[in-house]
Amino acid sequence: MPQSELFTPSTLSVSDLTGEIKEILEGHFPDVRVEGEVSNASRSRSGHVYFTLKDEDAQLSCVIWRSTRSRREIELEDGQQIVAGGEIQVYPLTASTSSSCARWNRPERAPCRRPSKN
């Protein structure tokens, strides 16, 4: 691609691009259930719980807000297998994604659905 094409009027600013990513992801995944293994679980001074939900191929940063955690008495531990439900959130400042977990349980015996790789 010639350098002159990089600076056409259709070029997006970083803020515009991350805003569009936020709109697309949050609009497409308003409520999602994800199964995985808890790692790096920690409770902040503010009472929020931060952890990573992972499987053998990927990981997702997750948060349980203090107000949500106070309604459920379950302690997350590293290595624990869970199904987390909530919404995907994008933080435009860093273009990072996370799942805001509103509910979580131990998984059912049925394996989780994996998308096919075409």
XYZ file of C-alpha atoms in Angstrom:
118
model
C 0.000 0.000 0.000
C 1.476 3.352 -0.990
C 2.135 5.736 1.889
C -0.273 8.322 0.436
C -3.165 5.854 0.957
C -2.402 5.703 4.682
C -3.482 9.296 5.158
C -6.794 9.403 3.293
C -9.904 11.000 4.883
C -11.109 7.518 5.894
C -8.219 7.120 8.345
C -9.566 6.655 11.885
C -8.153 8.170 15.023
C -7.178 5.791 17.811
C -10.197 7.011 19.804
C -12.559 6.461 16.873
C -11.255 2.948 16.255
C -11.452 1.873 19.893
C -14.916 3.453 20.117
C -16.065 1.369 17.163
C -14.509 -1.775 18.644
C -16.351 -1.039 21.909
C -19.659 -0.519 20.103
C -19.321 -3.708 18.044
C -18.191 -6.019 20.851
C -20.506 -4.705 23.549
C -23.431 -4.665 21.107
C -22.786 -8.193 19.875
C -22.143 -9.786 23.292
C -24.599 -8.120 25.725
C -24.901 -11.325 27.772
C -22.512 -14.213 27.374
C -21.619 -17.379 29.307
C -17.981 -18.464 29.265
C -16.476 -21.600 30.784
C -12.866 -21.747 31.870
C -10.316 -22.057 34.649
C -9.805 -19.267 37.170
C -6.294 -17.896 37.538
C -4.753 -14.841 39.205
C -7.837 -14.270 41.370
C -7.479 -11.300 43.701
C -9.717 -8.973 45.668
C -8.919 -5.282 45.520
C -9.151 -2.912 48.470
C -12.355 -1.566 46.940
C -13.908 -5.048 47.154
C -13.914 -5.894 43.447
C -12.601 -9.322 42.427
C -10.287 -9.492 39.422
C -9.296 -12.762 37.759
C -8.397 -14.375 34.469
C -10.629 -17.014 32.921
C -8.605 -19.248 30.641
C -8.563 -22.433 28.628
C -5.759 -24.088 26.719
C -5.900 -21.573 23.850
C -6.908 -18.172 25.262
C -7.562 -16.045 28.324
C -10.078 -13.349 29.248
C -9.700 -10.705 31.950
C -12.741 -10.664 34.244
C -14.087 -8.548 37.065
C -16.804 -9.070 39.643
C -17.859 -5.686 40.975
C -18.191 -5.318 44.760
C -21.950 -4.753 44.519
C -22.363 -8.039 42.630
C -19.974 -9.984 44.868
C -21.824 -8.908 48.006
C -24.969 -10.684 46.764
C -23.165 -14.018 46.292
C -20.947 -15.744 48.771
C -18.606 -17.812 46.637
C -14.866 -17.535 46.774
C -12.971 -17.936 43.536
C -9.726 -19.882 43.735
C -6.993 -20.384 41.183
C -7.508 -23.640 39.292
C -11.272 -23.643 39.876
C -13.381 -24.446 36.796
C -16.387 -22.098 36.470
C -19.007 -20.815 34.061
C -19.153 -17.022 34.231
C -21.998 -15.000 32.822
C -22.121 -11.318 32.104
C -21.265 -8.730 29.520
C -18.153 -7.978 27.516
C -16.740 -4.530 28.223
C -14.143 -2.617 26.250
C -12.037 0.051 27.919
C -11.193 2.544 25.155
C -8.224 4.054 26.982
C -6.252 0.824 26.528
C -8.482 -0.959 23.959
C -8.594 -3.899 26.348
C -11.565 -6.195 26.813
C -12.891 -7.862 29.920
C -15.968 -9.665 31.094
C -18.029 -8.045 33.821
C -19.350 -11.127 35.588
C -22.844 -10.890 37.016
C -23.116 -14.598 37.832
C -20.870 -17.614 38.103
C -21.319 -21.304 38.898
C -19.485 -24.537 38.708
C -19.898 -25.962 35.195
C -22.468 -28.591 34.300
C -21.142 -31.934 33.180
C -21.783 -31.171 29.505
C -18.673 -29.831 27.750
C -18.737 -26.219 26.627
C -19.378 -25.430 22.993
C -16.288 -24.547 20.998
C -16.635 -22.639 17.762
C -15.564 -24.532 14.678
C -12.445 -23.303 12.949
C -13.239 -22.906 9.259
